[in-house]
PDB file of C-alpha atoms and ligand atoms in Angstrom:
ATOM      1  CA  MET A1246    -217.106 -28.500  53.777  1.00  0.00           C
ATOM      2  CA  THR A1247    -213.772 -28.970  55.511  1.00  0.00           C
ATOM      3  CA  GLU A1248    -213.271 -27.993  59.115  1.00  0.00           C
ATOM      4  CA  ASP A1249    -210.874 -25.250  58.062  1.00  0.00           C
ATOM      5  CA  LEU A1250    -213.528 -23.790  55.637  1.00  0.00           C
ATOM      6  CA  THR A1251    -216.222 -23.990  58.316  1.00  0.00           C
ATOM      7  CA  PHE A1252    -213.909 -22.174  60.769  1.00  0.00           C
ATOM      8  CA  ASN A1253    -213.193 -19.465  58.120  1.00  0.00           C
ATOM      9  CA  SER A1254    -216.868 -19.131  57.328  1.00  0.00           C
ATOM     10  CA  LYS A1255    -217.521 -18.312  60.988  1.00  0.00           C
ATOM     11  CA  MET A1256    -214.585 -15.898  61.240  1.00  0.00           C
ATOM     12  CA  ALA A1257    -215.718 -14.186  58.113  1.00  0.00           C
ATOM     13  CA  ALA A1258    -219.267 -13.850  59.375  1.00  0.00           C
ATOM     14  CA  VAL A1259    -218.106 -12.280  62.674  1.00  0.00           C
ATOM     15  CA  TYR A1260    -215.735  -9.930  60.787  1.00  0.00           C
ATOM     16  CA  GLU A1261    -218.440  -8.911  58.325  1.00  0.00           C
ATOM     17  CA  LYS A1262    -220.967  -8.238  61.075  1.00  0.00           C
ATOM     18  CA  ASN A1263    -218.572  -6.322  63.477  1.00  0.00           C
ATOM     19  CA  THR A1264    -217.204  -4.152  60.707  1.00  0.00           C
ATOM     20  CA  ARG A1265    -220.681  -3.057  59.788  1.00  0.00           C
ATOM     21  CA  ILE A1266    -221.549  -2.224  63.373  1.00  0.00           C
ATOM     22  CA  SER A1267    -218.396  -0.144  63.703  1.00  0.00           C
ATOM     23  CA  ILE A1268    -219.073   1.500  60.299  1.00  0.00           C
ATOM     24  CA  PRO A1269    -222.803   1.409  59.560  1.00  0.00           C
ATOM     25  CA  THR A1270    -222.110   3.024  56.090  1.00  0.00           C
ATOM     26  CA  TYR A1271    -219.568   0.399  55.172  1.00  0.00           C
ATOM     27  CA  ASN A1272    -221.587  -1.038  52.252  1.00  0.00           C
ATOM     28  CA  SER A1273    -222.148   2.422  50.839  1.00  0.00           C
ATOM     29  CA  LEU A1274    -218.461   3.248  51.172  1.00  0.00           C
ATOM     30  CA  PHE A1275    -217.550   0.331  48.929  1.00  0.00           C
ATOM     31  CA  ALA A1276    -220.322   1.232  46.544  1.00  0.00           C
ATOM     32  CA  MET A1277    -219.032   4.905  46.295  1.00  0.00           C
ATOM     33  CA  ILE A1278    -215.430   3.670  45.678  1.00  0.00           C
ATOM     34  CA  GLN A1279    -216.703   1.290  42.997  1.00  0.00           C
ATOM     35  CA  SER A1280    -218.509   4.098  41.160  1.00  0.00           C
ATOM     36  CA  TYR A1281    -215.488   6.308  41.232  1.00  0.00           C
ATOM     37  CA  TYR A1282    -213.185   3.481  40.038  1.00  0.00           C
ATOM     38  CA  ARG A1283    -215.642   2.551  37.246  1.00  0.00           C
ATOM     39  CA  VAL A1284    -215.775   6.020  35.887  1.00  0.00           C
ATOM     40  CA  GLN A1285    -212.031   6.581  36.160  1.00  0.00           C
ATOM     41  CA  LEU A1286    -211.023   3.154  34.694  1.00  0.00           C
ATOM     42  CA  GLY A1287    -213.694   2.940  32.023  1.00  0.00           C
ATOM     43  CA  GLU A1288    -214.623  -0.280  30.232  1.00  0.00           C
ATOM     44  CA  LYS A1289    -211.203  -1.680  29.749  1.00  0.00           C
ATOM     45  CA  ALA A1290    -209.511  -4.299  31.779  1.00  0.00           C
ATOM     46  CA  ALA A1291    -207.819  -2.868  34.942  1.00  0.00           C
ATOM     47  CA  SER A1292    -205.449  -4.084  37.742  1.00  0.00           C
ATOM     48  CA  LEU A1293    -206.192  -3.004  41.223  1.00  0.00           C
ATOM     49  CA  LEU A1294    -203.787  -3.169  44.253  1.00  0.00           C
ATOM     50  CA  LEU A1295    -205.526  -3.813  47.540  1.00  0.00           C
ATOM     51  CA  ILE A1296    -203.464  -2.888  50.697  1.00  0.00           C
ATOM     52  CA  GLY A1297    -204.750  -4.780  53.619  1.00  0.00           C
ATOM     53  CA  ALA A1298    -206.793  -7.266  51.521  1.00  0.00           C
ATOM     54  CA  GLY A1299    -207.335  -9.610  54.423  1.00  0.00           C
ATOM     55  CA  GLY A1300    -210.966 -10.196  55.259  1.00  0.00           C
ATOM     56  CA  GLY A1301    -211.787 -10.004  51.506  1.00  0.00           C
ATOM     57  CA  ASN A1302    -214.410  -7.284  51.663  1.00  0.00           C
ATOM     58  CA  GLU A1303    -212.935  -5.409  48.731  1.00  0.00           C
ATOM     59  CA  LEU A1304    -212.912  -8.657  46.766  1.00  0.00           C
ATOM     60  CA  SER A1305    -216.554  -9.485  47.485  1.00  0.00           C
ATOM     61  CA  ALA A1306    -217.685  -5.896  46.999  1.00  0.00           C
ATOM     62  CA  TRP A1307    -215.963  -5.287  43.614  1.00  0.00           C
ATOM     63  CA  GLY A1308    -214.935  -8.772  42.266  1.00  0.00           C
ATOM     64  CA  PRO A1309    -218.154 -10.280  40.959  1.00  0.00           C
ATOM     65  CA  SER A1310    -219.684  -7.019  39.484  1.00  0.00           C
ATOM     66  CA  ASN A1311    -216.526  -5.961  37.614  1.00  0.00           C
ATOM     67  CA  PRO A1312    -215.384  -9.030  35.603  1.00  0.00           C
ATOM     68  CA  GLY A1313    -212.663  -6.957  33.724  1.00  0.00           C
ATOM     69  CA  TRP A1314    -210.751  -6.153  36.977  1.00  0.00           C
ATOM     70  CA  THR A1315    -207.936  -8.179  38.439  1.00  0.00           C
ATOM     71  CA  PHE A1316    -206.772  -7.723  42.080  1.00  0.00           C
ATOM     72  CA  THR A1317    -203.548  -8.174  43.743  1.00  0.00           C
ATOM     73  CA  GLY A1318    -203.961  -8.021  47.554  1.00  0.00           C
ATOM     74  CA  VAL A1319    -201.281  -7.773  50.222  1.00  0.00           C
ATOM     75  CA  ASP A1320    -201.752  -8.293  53.970  1.00  0.00           C
ATOM     76  CA  PRO A1321    -199.310  -9.577  56.600  1.00  0.00           C
ATOM     77  CA  SER A1322    -202.102 -11.428  58.589  1.00  0.00           C
ATOM     78  CA  GLU A1323    -202.340 -15.028  57.777  1.00  0.00           C
ATOM     79  CA  GLU A1324    -205.719 -15.282  59.575  1.00  0.00           C
ATOM     80  CA  MET A1325    -207.237 -12.316  57.739  1.00  0.00           C
ATOM     81  CA  LEU A1326    -205.877 -13.746  54.351  1.00  0.00           C
ATOM     82  CA  LYS A1327    -207.575 -17.100  55.168  1.00  0.00           C
ATOM     83  CA  ILE A1328    -210.920 -15.280  55.297  1.00  0.00           C
ATOM     84  CA  ALA A1329    -210.132 -13.543  52.041  1.00  0.00           C
ATOM     85  CA  LYS A1330    -209.195 -16.743  50.351  1.00  0.00           C
ATOM     86  CA  HIS A1331    -212.293 -18.385  51.568  1.00  0.00           C
ATOM     87  CA  LYS A1332    -214.366 -15.605  49.856  1.00  0.00           C
ATOM     88  CA  VAL A1333    -212.348 -15.893  46.669  1.00  0.00           C
ATOM     89  CA  VAL A1334    -213.196 -19.616  46.343  1.00  0.00           C
ATOM     90  CA  GLU A1335    -216.841 -19.039  47.364  1.00  0.00           C
ATOM     91  CA  LEU A1336    -217.217 -16.307  44.711  1.00  0.00           C
ATOM     92  CA  GLY A1337    -215.188 -18.140  42.009  1.00  0.00           C
ATOM     93  CA  LEU A1338    -212.689 -15.311  41.683  1.00  0.00           C
ATOM     94  CA  GLU A1339    -209.558 -17.469  41.696  1.00  0.00           C
ATOM     95  CA  SER A1340    -208.511 -16.595  38.111  1.00  0.00           C
ATOM     96  CA  ARG A1341    -208.575 -12.752  38.860  1.00  0.00           C
ATOM     97  CA  VAL A1342    -207.187 -12.549  42.442  1.00  0.00           C
ATOM     98  CA  SER A1343    -203.587 -12.955  43.723  1.00  0.00           C
ATOM     99  CA  LEU A1344    -203.127 -12.733  47.478  1.00  0.00           C
ATOM    100  CA  ILE A1345    -199.711 -12.161  48.972  1.00  0.00           C
ATOM    101  CA  GLN A1346    -198.949 -12.483  52.646  1.00  0.00           C
ATOM    102  CA  GLY A1347    -196.829  -9.343  53.375  1.00  0.00           C
ATOM    103  CA  THR A1348    -196.646  -5.734  52.699  1.00  0.00           C
ATOM    104  CA  THR A1349    -195.978  -3.697  49.536  1.00  0.00           C
ATOM    105  CA  ASP A1350    -192.319  -4.764  49.960  1.00  0.00           C
ATOM    106  CA  ASP A1351    -193.327  -8.299  49.150  1.00  0.00           C
ATOM    107  CA  LEU A1352    -195.074  -7.468  45.687  1.00  0.00           C
ATOM    108  CA  PRO A1353    -193.248  -9.058  42.859  1.00  0.00           C
ATOM    109  CA  LYS A1354    -190.788  -6.443  41.573  1.00  0.00           C
ATOM    110  CA  THR A1355    -191.635  -7.299  37.966  1.00  0.00           C
ATOM    111  CA  HIS A1356    -195.333  -6.572  38.312  1.00  0.00           C
ATOM    112  CA  LEU A1357    -196.616  -3.944  35.887  1.00  0.00           C
ATOM    113  CA  LYS A1358    -197.792  -0.742  37.513  1.00  0.00           C
ATOM    114  CA  PHE A1359    -201.401  -0.756  38.745  1.00  0.00           C
ATOM    115  CA  ASP A1360    -204.441   1.137  37.364  1.00  0.00           C
ATOM    116  CA  ALA A1361    -205.816   1.882  40.885  1.00  0.00           C
ATOM    117  CA  ALA A1362    -205.252   1.097  44.525  1.00  0.00           C
ATOM    118  CA  SER A1363    -207.060   1.156  47.923  1.00  0.00           C
ATOM    119  CA  CYS A1364    -205.820   1.138  51.525  1.00  0.00           C
ATOM    120  CA  ILE A1365    -208.938   0.693  53.633  1.00  0.00           C
ATOM    121  CA  LEU A1366    -208.800   0.530  57.496  1.00  0.00           C
ATOM    122  CA  VAL A1367    -205.016  -0.035  57.544  1.00  0.00           C
ATOM    123  CA  LEU A1368    -203.142   3.248  58.183  1.00  0.00           C
ATOM    124  CA  HIS A1369    -204.386   3.643  61.862  1.00  0.00           C
ATOM    125  CA  PHE A1370    -202.656   0.232  62.637  1.00  0.00           C
ATOM    126  CA  ILE A1371    -199.232   1.563  61.624  1.00  0.00           C
ATOM    127  CA  ASP A1372    -197.730   3.272  64.660  1.00  0.00           C
ATOM    128  CA  ASP A1373    -194.939   5.382  63.304  1.00  0.00           C
ATOM    129  CA  VAL A1374    -195.614   8.407  61.073  1.00  0.00           C
ATOM    130  CA  GLN A1375    -192.491   7.729  58.952  1.00  0.00           C
ATOM    131  CA  GLU A1376    -193.833   4.129  58.337  1.00  0.00           C
ATOM    132  CA  LYS A1377    -197.183   5.485  57.302  1.00  0.00           C
ATOM    133  CA  LEU A1378    -195.380   7.853  54.845  1.00  0.00           C
ATOM    134  CA  LYS A1379    -193.307   4.971  53.611  1.00  0.00           C
ATOM    135  CA  LEU A1380    -196.419   2.855  52.942  1.00  0.00           C
ATOM    136  CA  LEU A1381    -198.181   5.654  51.065  1.00  0.00           C
ATOM    137  CA  GLY A1382    -195.040   6.359  49.070  1.00  0.00           C
ATOM    138  CA  SER A1383    -194.665   2.677  48.138  1.00  0.00           C
ATOM    139  CA  ILE A1384    -198.262   2.615  47.037  1.00  0.00           C
ATOM    140  CA  LYS A1385    -197.736   5.666  44.837  1.00  0.00           C
ATOM    141  CA  ASP A1386    -194.628   4.061  43.232  1.00  0.00           C
ATOM    142  CA  LYS A1387    -196.713   0.948  42.264  1.00  0.00           C
ATOM    143  CA  LEU A1388    -199.304   3.102  40.385  1.00  0.00           C
ATOM    144  CA  LYS A1389    -199.518   4.284  36.788  1.00  0.00           C
ATOM    145  CA  SER A1390    -199.605   8.001  36.138  1.00  0.00           C
ATOM    146  CA  GLY A1391    -202.979   9.589  36.992  1.00  0.00           C
ATOM    147  CA  ALA A1392    -204.212   6.516  38.791  1.00  0.00           C
ATOM    148  CA  PRO A1393    -206.835   6.864  41.598  1.00  0.00           C
ATOM    149  CA  PHE A1394    -205.940   5.847  45.168  1.00  0.00           C
ATOM    150  CA  ILE A1395    -208.488   5.513  47.964  1.00  0.00           C
ATOM    151  CA  LEU A1396    -207.476   5.794  51.546  1.00  0.00           C
ATOM    152  CA  VAL A1397    -209.836   5.099  54.455  1.00  0.00           C
ATOM    153  CA  SER A1398    -208.707   5.419  58.066  1.00  0.00           C
ATOM    154  CA  ALA A1399    -209.661   6.387  61.454  1.00  0.00           C
ATOM    155  CA  TYR A1400    -208.473   9.903  62.180  1.00  0.00           C
ATOM    156  CA  GLY A1401    -208.323  12.610  64.860  1.00  0.00           C
ATOM    157  CA  ASN A1402    -206.419  13.818  67.770  1.00  0.00           C
ATOM    158  CA  HIS A1403    -206.725  11.649  71.005  1.00  0.00           C
ATOM    159  CA  ASP A1404    -206.455  14.850  73.082  1.00  0.00           C
ATOM    160  CA  GLU A1405    -209.228  16.776  71.426  1.00  0.00           C
ATOM    161  CA  SER A1406    -212.941  17.002  72.345  1.00  0.00           C
ATOM    162  CA  GLU A1407    -213.871  16.735  68.754  1.00  0.00           C
ATOM    163  CA  LEU A1408    -212.541  13.043  68.736  1.00  0.00           C
ATOM    164  CA  GLN A1409    -214.244  12.336  71.994  1.00  0.00           C
ATOM    165  CA  ALA A1410    -217.555  13.554  70.503  1.00  0.00           C
ATOM    166  CA  ARG A1411    -217.016  11.252  67.509  1.00  0.00           C
ATOM    167  CA  LEU A1412    -216.147   8.383  69.840  1.00  0.00           C
ATOM    168  CA  ASN A1413    -219.547   8.814  71.595  1.00  0.00           C
ATOM    169  CA  VAL A1414    -221.177   8.458  68.166  1.00  0.00           C
ATOM    170  CA  TRP A1415    -219.160   5.343  67.470  1.00  0.00           C
ATOM    171  CA  LYS A1416    -220.084   3.887  70.878  1.00  0.00           C
ATOM    172  CA  SER A1417    -223.683   4.464  70.208  1.00  0.00           C
ATOM    173  CA  PHE A1418    -223.540   2.170  67.134  1.00  0.00           C
ATOM    174  CA  TRP A1419    -222.428  -0.732  69.372  1.00  0.00           C
ATOM    175  CA  ILE A1420    -224.790   0.004  72.192  1.00  0.00           C
ATOM    176  CA  ASP A1421    -227.690   0.306  69.759  1.00  0.00           C
ATOM    177  CA  ALA A1422    -226.560  -3.109  68.259  1.00  0.00           C
ATOM    178  CA  GLY A1423    -227.095  -4.666  71.795  1.00  0.00           C
ATOM    179  CA  ARG A1424    -223.671  -4.409  73.511  1.00  0.00           C
ATOM    180  CA  GLU A1425    -223.470  -3.419  77.120  1.00  0.00           C
ATOM    181  CA  SER A1426    -222.109   0.067  77.652  1.00  0.00           C
ATOM    182  CA  SER A1427    -219.305  -1.323  79.910  1.00  0.00           C
ATOM    183  CA  GLU A1428    -218.262  -3.716  77.097  1.00  0.00           C
ATOM    184  CA  VAL A1429    -218.135  -0.805  74.656  1.00  0.00           C
ATOM    185  CA  ASP A1430    -215.979   1.185  77.083  1.00  0.00           C
ATOM    186  CA  GLU A1431    -213.654  -1.784  77.393  1.00  0.00           C
ATOM    187  CA  MET A1432    -213.384  -1.894  73.533  1.00  0.00           C
ATOM    188  CA  VAL A1433    -212.407   1.757  73.479  1.00  0.00           C
ATOM    189  CA  ARG A1434    -209.757   1.129  76.246  1.00  0.00           C
ATOM    190  CA  SER A1435    -208.312  -1.968  74.728  1.00  0.00           C
ATOM    191  CA  ALA A1436    -208.642  -1.155  71.034  1.00  0.00           C
ATOM    192  CA  ILE A1437    -209.574   2.465  70.005  1.00  0.00           C
ATOM    193  CA  THR A1438    -207.175   4.333  72.315  1.00  0.00           C
ATOM    194  CA  ARG A1439    -204.402   2.141  70.917  1.00  0.00           C
ATOM    195  CA  LEU A1440    -204.999   3.226  67.309  1.00  0.00           C
ATOM    196  CA  SER A1441    -202.402   5.452  65.816  1.00  0.00           C
ATOM    197  CA  LEU A1442    -204.524   8.399  64.771  1.00  0.00           C
ATOM    198  CA  LEU A1443    -203.512  11.570  62.879  1.00  0.00           C
ATOM    199  CA  PRO A1444    -205.613  14.700  62.375  1.00  0.00           C
ATOM    200  CA  GLU A1445    -207.337  14.994  59.009  1.00  0.00           C
ATOM    201  CA  LYS A1446    -204.901  17.869  57.896  1.00  0.00           C
ATOM    202  CA  GLN A1447    -201.881  15.709  58.563  1.00  0.00           C
ATOM    203  CA  ILE A1448    -203.155  12.694  56.678  1.00  0.00           C
ATOM    204  CA  GLU A1449    -203.765  15.004  53.725  1.00  0.00           C
ATOM    205  CA  GLU A1450    -200.116  16.318  54.129  1.00  0.00           C
ATOM    206  CA  LEU A1451    -198.749  12.791  54.160  1.00  0.00           C
ATOM    207  CA  LEU A1452    -200.654  12.011  51.009  1.00  0.00           C
ATOM    208  CA  ALA A1453    -199.343  15.115  49.343  1.00  0.00           C
ATOM    209  CA  GLU A1454    -195.793  14.365  50.685  1.00  0.00           C
ATOM    210  CA  SER A1455    -196.054  10.937  49.195  1.00  0.00           C
ATOM    211  CA  GLY A1456    -196.692  12.400  45.798  1.00  0.00           C
ATOM    212  CA  PHE A1457    -200.534  12.187  45.559  1.00  0.00           C
ATOM    213  CA  MET A1458    -202.476  14.983  44.012  1.00  0.00           C
ATOM    214  CA  LYS A1459    -206.144  16.222  43.845  1.00  0.00           C
ATOM    215  CA  ILE A1460    -206.662  15.038  47.420  1.00  0.00           C
ATOM    216  CA  THR A1461    -210.284  15.097  48.365  1.00  0.00           C
ATOM    217  CA  ARG A1462    -212.202  13.857  51.321  1.00  0.00           C
ATOM    218  CA  PHE A1463    -215.268  12.128  50.052  1.00  0.00           C
ATOM    219  CA  TYR A1464    -216.439  10.206  53.143  1.00  0.00           C
ATOM    220  CA  SER A1465    -216.801  10.366  56.821  1.00  0.00           C
ATOM    221  CA  THR A1466    -218.725   8.074  59.358  1.00  0.00           C
ATOM    222  CA  GLY A1467    -218.029   8.081  63.110  1.00  0.00           C
ATOM    223  CA  LEU A1468    -214.300   7.555  63.718  1.00  0.00           C
ATOM    224  CA  PHE A1469    -213.419   7.032  60.016  1.00  0.00           C
ATOM    225  CA  ALA A1470    -212.871   9.122  56.895  1.00  0.00           C
ATOM    226  CA  GLY A1471    -211.945   8.459  53.290  1.00  0.00           C
ATOM    227  CA  TRP A1472    -209.894  10.331  50.787  1.00  0.00           C
ATOM    228  CA  ILE A1473    -209.633  10.104  46.983  1.00  0.00           C
ATOM    229  CA  CYS A1474    -206.392  11.190  45.289  1.00  0.00           C
ATOM    230  CA  HIS A1475    -204.369  10.517  42.193  1.00  0.00           C
ATOM    231  CA  THR A1476    -200.781   9.995  41.162  1.00  0.00           C
ATOM    232  CA  GLU A1477    -199.270  12.722  38.990  1.00  0.00           C
TER     233      GLU A1477
HETATM  234  C1  SAM B2440    -209.332  -3.761  59.774  1.00  0.00           C
HETATM  235  S1  SAM B2440    -208.617  -4.857  58.544  1.00  0.00           S
HETATM  236  C2  SAM B2440    -209.220  -4.203  57.083  1.00  0.00           C
HETATM  237  C3  SAM B2440    -209.322  -5.121  55.963  1.00  0.00           C
HETATM  238  C4  SAM B2440    -210.117  -4.638  54.769  1.00  0.00           C
HETATM  239  N1  SAM B2440    -209.363  -3.611  54.096  1.00  0.00           N
HETATM  240  C5  SAM B2440    -211.434  -4.264  55.071  1.00  0.00           C
HETATM  241  O1  SAM B2440    -211.787  -3.108  54.902  1.00  0.00           O
HETATM  242  O2  SAM B2440    -212.226  -5.105  55.494  1.00  0.00           O
HETATM  243  C6  SAM B2440    -206.953  -4.220  58.576  1.00  0.00           C
HETATM  244  C7  SAM B2440    -205.914  -5.114  57.831  1.00  0.00           C
HETATM  245  O3  SAM B2440    -204.748  -4.380  57.509  1.00  0.00           O
HETATM  246  C8  SAM B2440    -203.707  -5.377  57.620  1.00  0.00           C
HETATM  247  N2  SAM B2440    -202.355  -4.668  57.618  1.00  0.00           N
HETATM  248  C9  SAM B2440    -201.760  -4.147  58.772  1.00  0.00           C
HETATM  249  N3  SAM B2440    -200.634  -3.566  58.394  1.00  0.00           N
HETATM  250  C10 SAM B2440    -200.522  -3.715  57.003  1.00  0.00           C
HETATM  251  C11 SAM B2440    -199.543  -3.210  55.971  1.00  0.00           C
HETATM  252  N4  SAM B2440    -198.419  -2.594  56.396  1.00  0.00           N
HETATM  253  N5  SAM B2440    -199.774  -3.625  54.734  1.00  0.00           N
HETATM  254  C12 SAM B2440    -200.868  -4.284  54.427  1.00  0.00           C
HETATM  255  N6  SAM B2440    -201.882  -4.637  55.255  1.00  0.00           N
HETATM  256  C13 SAM B2440    -201.661  -4.339  56.606  1.00  0.00           C
HETATM  257  C14 SAM B2440    -204.122  -6.161  58.777  1.00  0.00           C
HETATM  258  O4  SAM B2440    -203.400  -7.367  58.793  1.00  0.00           O
HETATM  259  C15 SAM B2440    -205.616  -6.324  58.538  1.00  0.00           C
HETATM  260  O5  SAM B2440    -205.858  -7.507  57.892  1.00  0.00           O
END
């Protein structure tokens, strides 16, 4: 194994572990999404658009067990894409995966519309509400009519006690995994308070404003929730 691959294996392992501490139901989340896609997409070949494909978790969760699916992933982070590329090679998915460093703006203009899309753990990193709306609208434009879209994001209102209560639940995941309470408080200060959170209702309004319909929250764990919706 080359030094670069070894480095990426370590990065991937850390990312894998930490995501599952932060979201203890992470594996179930991906299994639920897979079930929904499978029923919606049926047996035929399908193209999936992955927003924030860095890290490769969507690819490793859905790639091997759905040989009829092809994946186009976008992510601006070179480091996160390196992890994804490492997984693609490890799992032998090269012929069904295309990874693009960038955003939806960088997708090839000639690409046919996609059968389904996901945007998992990305929206809360986009600071501006208009930018969030632009992203959701650009995803909708890339999908076929009736296509399913899955959005998973942290949500809430930084000023409300409801979020503070969920934050305590989230902190308990890390403390129970062996982290010092002071270390977890520092993670909240340096990372969580910087997330750009919207209340659930506003996220649903943004999805509707972007042109999505049948908006249903299907998932919630700690700081995060997931919505299923469809293009018209
Ligand atoms: C926490 S990771 C989640 C990765 C993956 N979806 C998962 O669940 O493991 C968030 C990813 O979103 C990417 N990202 C941030 N802004 C983005 C944008 N506008 N379009 C696509 N990806 C973006 C980041 O670079 C990062 O790799």
